[in-house]
Amino acid sequence: MKYTTNQFKQGLKILLDNEPCSIISYEFHKPGKGQAVMRTKLNNLRTQKVWERTFKTGESVEAADISEKDFQYLYNEGENFIFMDQSSYEQIEVSKESLNNAESWLQGEEVCKILFWNGEVLKIEPPTFVEIKIAFTEPGLKGDTVSNTLKPATLSTGKEVSVPLFINEGDKIKIDTRDGSYVGRASK
């Protein structure tokens, strides 16, 4: 399957230089003279590098055969992480380097999206929000709930994040996995 430049949209998966890429942004550009072009920013899904490419209007590119499936994280065995297919109960092993730091958000039983290309794991997307227990943080000050001063806290997974001063060791908090930011206290 091929896509022409007028079918470009954000998130479209294409094959460029035999590498699977996802379109981050695109912009139609018509210079004063000459042919109109489509300027794109692409994320190489294998290396996570960002490329900028310009295509002539009407040019076509190959579609990347990428499949996306939900898998549940079960446990890790040394450097490998074990995930289970939600529908077939088939288990797969994923190496730590394929996780791209997603292991910081995994405690067990989280449902992650796994992108595959030619049978190879390209990317693992953890849930957008996770609830994790605080393993260590300095004690907060009583009554200091209005200021937005943050302090470092170490999660039970070993990841360090910034939390408000009123959060204490042992509290369970909600984190946005896209940027590692504190969202709020976890619902009991």
mmCIF file with all atom_site columns, N, CA and C in Angstrom, residues 140-149 164-167:
data_model
loop_
_atom_site.group_PDB
_atom_site.id
_atom_site.type_symbol
_atom_site.label_atom_id
_atom_site.label_alt_id
_atom_site.label_comp_id
_atom_site.label_asym_id
_atom_site.label_entity_id
_atom_site.label_seq_id
_atom_site.pdbx_PDB_ins_code
_atom_site.Cartn_x
_atom_site.Cartn_y
_atom_site.Cartn_z
_atom_site.occupancy
_atom_site.B_iso_or_equiv
_atom_site.pdbx_formal_charge
_atom_site.auth_seq_id
_atom_site.auth_comp_id
_atom_site.auth_asym_id
_atom_site.auth_atom_id
_atom_site.pdbx_PDB_model_num
ATOM 1  N N  . GLY A 1 140 ? 7.466  16.038 54.539 1.00 0.00 ? 140 GLY A N  1
ATOM 2  C CA . GLY A 1 140 ? 6.930  17.330 54.122 1.00 0.00 ? 140 GLY A CA 1
ATOM 3  C C  . GLY A 1 140 ? 6.621  18.204 55.322 1.00 0.00 ? 140 GLY A C  1
ATOM 4  N N  . LEU A 1 141 ? 6.262  19.440 55.056 1.00 0.00 ? 141 LEU A N  1
ATOM 5  C CA . LEU A 1 141 ? 5.911  20.378 56.119 1.00 0.00 ? 141 LEU A CA 1
ATOM 6  C C  . LEU A 1 141 ? 4.405  20.368 56.313 1.00 0.00 ? 141 LEU A C  1
ATOM 7  N N  . LYS A 1 142 ? 3.974  20.349 57.578 1.00 0.00 ? 142 LYS A N  1
ATOM 8  C CA . LYS A 1 142 ? 2.541  20.335 57.872 1.00 0.00 ? 142 LYS A CA 1
ATOM 9  C C  . LYS A 1 142 ? 1.909  21.654 57.437 1.00 0.00 ? 142 LYS A C  1
ATOM 10 N N  . GLY A 1 143 ? 0.753  21.548 56.820 1.00 0.00 ? 143 GLY A N  1
ATOM 11 C CA . GLY A 1 143 ? 0.024  22.749 56.433 1.00 0.00 ? 143 GLY A CA 1
ATOM 12 C C  . GLY A 1 143 ? 0.501  23.371 55.132 1.00 0.00 ? 143 GLY A C  1
ATOM 13 N N  . ASP A 1 144 ? 1.582  22.861 54.534 1.00 0.00 ? 144 ASP A N  1
ATOM 14 C CA . ASP A 1 144 ? 2.091  23.435 53.293 1.00 0.00 ? 144 ASP A CA 1
ATOM 15 C C  . ASP A 1 144 ? 1.420  22.754 52.105 1.00 0.00 ? 144 ASP A C  1
ATOM 16 N N  . THR A 1 145 ? 0.163  23.122 51.877 1.00 0.00 ? 145 THR A N  1
ATOM 17 C CA . THR A 1 145 ? -0.580 22.476 50.800 1.00 0.00 ? 145 THR A CA 1
ATOM 18 C C  . THR A 1 145 ? -0.866 23.423 49.641 1.00 0.00 ? 145 THR A C  1
ATOM 19 N N  . VAL A 1 146 ? -0.666 24.722 49.834 1.00 0.00 ? 146 VAL A N  1
ATOM 20 C CA . VAL A 1 146 ? -0.993 25.667 48.760 1.00 0.00 ? 146 VAL A CA 1
ATOM 21 C C  . VAL A 1 146 ? 0.184  25.982 47.859 1.00 0.00 ? 146 VAL A C  1
ATOM 22 N N  . SER A 1 147 ? 1.378  25.954 48.391 1.00 0.00 ? 147 SER A N  1
ATOM 23 C CA . SER A 1 147 ? 2.526  26.322 47.545 1.00 0.00 ? 147 SER A CA 1
ATOM 24 C C  . SER A 1 147 ? 2.778  25.226 46.525 1.00 0.00 ? 147 SER A C  1
ATOM 25 N N  . ASN A 1 148 ? 3.273  25.603 45.338 1.00 0.00 ? 148 ASN A N  1
ATOM 26 C CA . ASN A 1 148 ? 3.573  24.576 44.346 1.00 0.00 ? 148 ASN A CA 1
ATOM 27 C C  . ASN A 1 148 ? 5.060  24.274 44.327 1.00 0.00 ? 148 ASN A C  1
ATOM 28 N N  . THR A 1 149 ? 5.658  24.235 45.496 1.00 0.00 ? 149 THR A N  1
ATOM 29 C CA . THR A 1 149 ? 7.057  23.841 45.614 1.00 0.00 ? 149 THR A CA 1
ATOM 30 C C  . THR A 1 149 ? 7.112  22.322 45.516 1.00 0.00 ? 149 THR A C  1
ATOM 31 N N  . PRO A 1 164 ? 4.701  17.330 45.208 1.00 0.00 ? 164 PRO A N  1
ATOM 32 C CA . PRO A 1 164 ? 4.467  18.448 46.140 1.00 0.00 ? 164 PRO A CA 1
ATOM 33 C C  . PRO A 1 164 ? 4.979  18.099 47.548 1.00 0.00 ? 164 PRO A C  1
ATOM 34 N N  . LEU A 1 165 ? 5.217  19.117 48.358 1.00 0.00 ? 165 LEU A N  1
ATOM 35 C CA . LEU A 1 165 ? 5.788  18.944 49.693 1.00 0.00 ? 165 LEU A CA 1
ATOM 36 C C  . LEU A 1 165 ? 4.932  18.101 50.632 1.00 0.00 ? 165 LEU A C  1
ATOM 37 N N  . PHE A 1 166 ? 3.594  18.083 50.434 1.00 0.00 ? 166 PHE A N  1
ATOM 38 C CA . PHE A 1 166 ? 2.720  17.357 51.369 1.00 0.00 ? 166 PHE A CA 1
ATOM 39 C C  . PHE A 1 166 ? 2.691  15.848 51.124 1.00 0.00 ? 166 PHE A C  1
ATOM 40 N N  . ILE A 1 167 ? 3.321  15.364 50.070 1.00 0.00 ? 167 ILE A N  1
ATOM 41 C CA . ILE A 1 167 ? 3.355  13.921 49.784 1.00 0.00 ? 167 ILE A CA 1
ATOM 42 C C  . ILE A 1 167 ? 4.399  13.272 50.698 1.00 0.00 ? 167 ILE A C  1
#
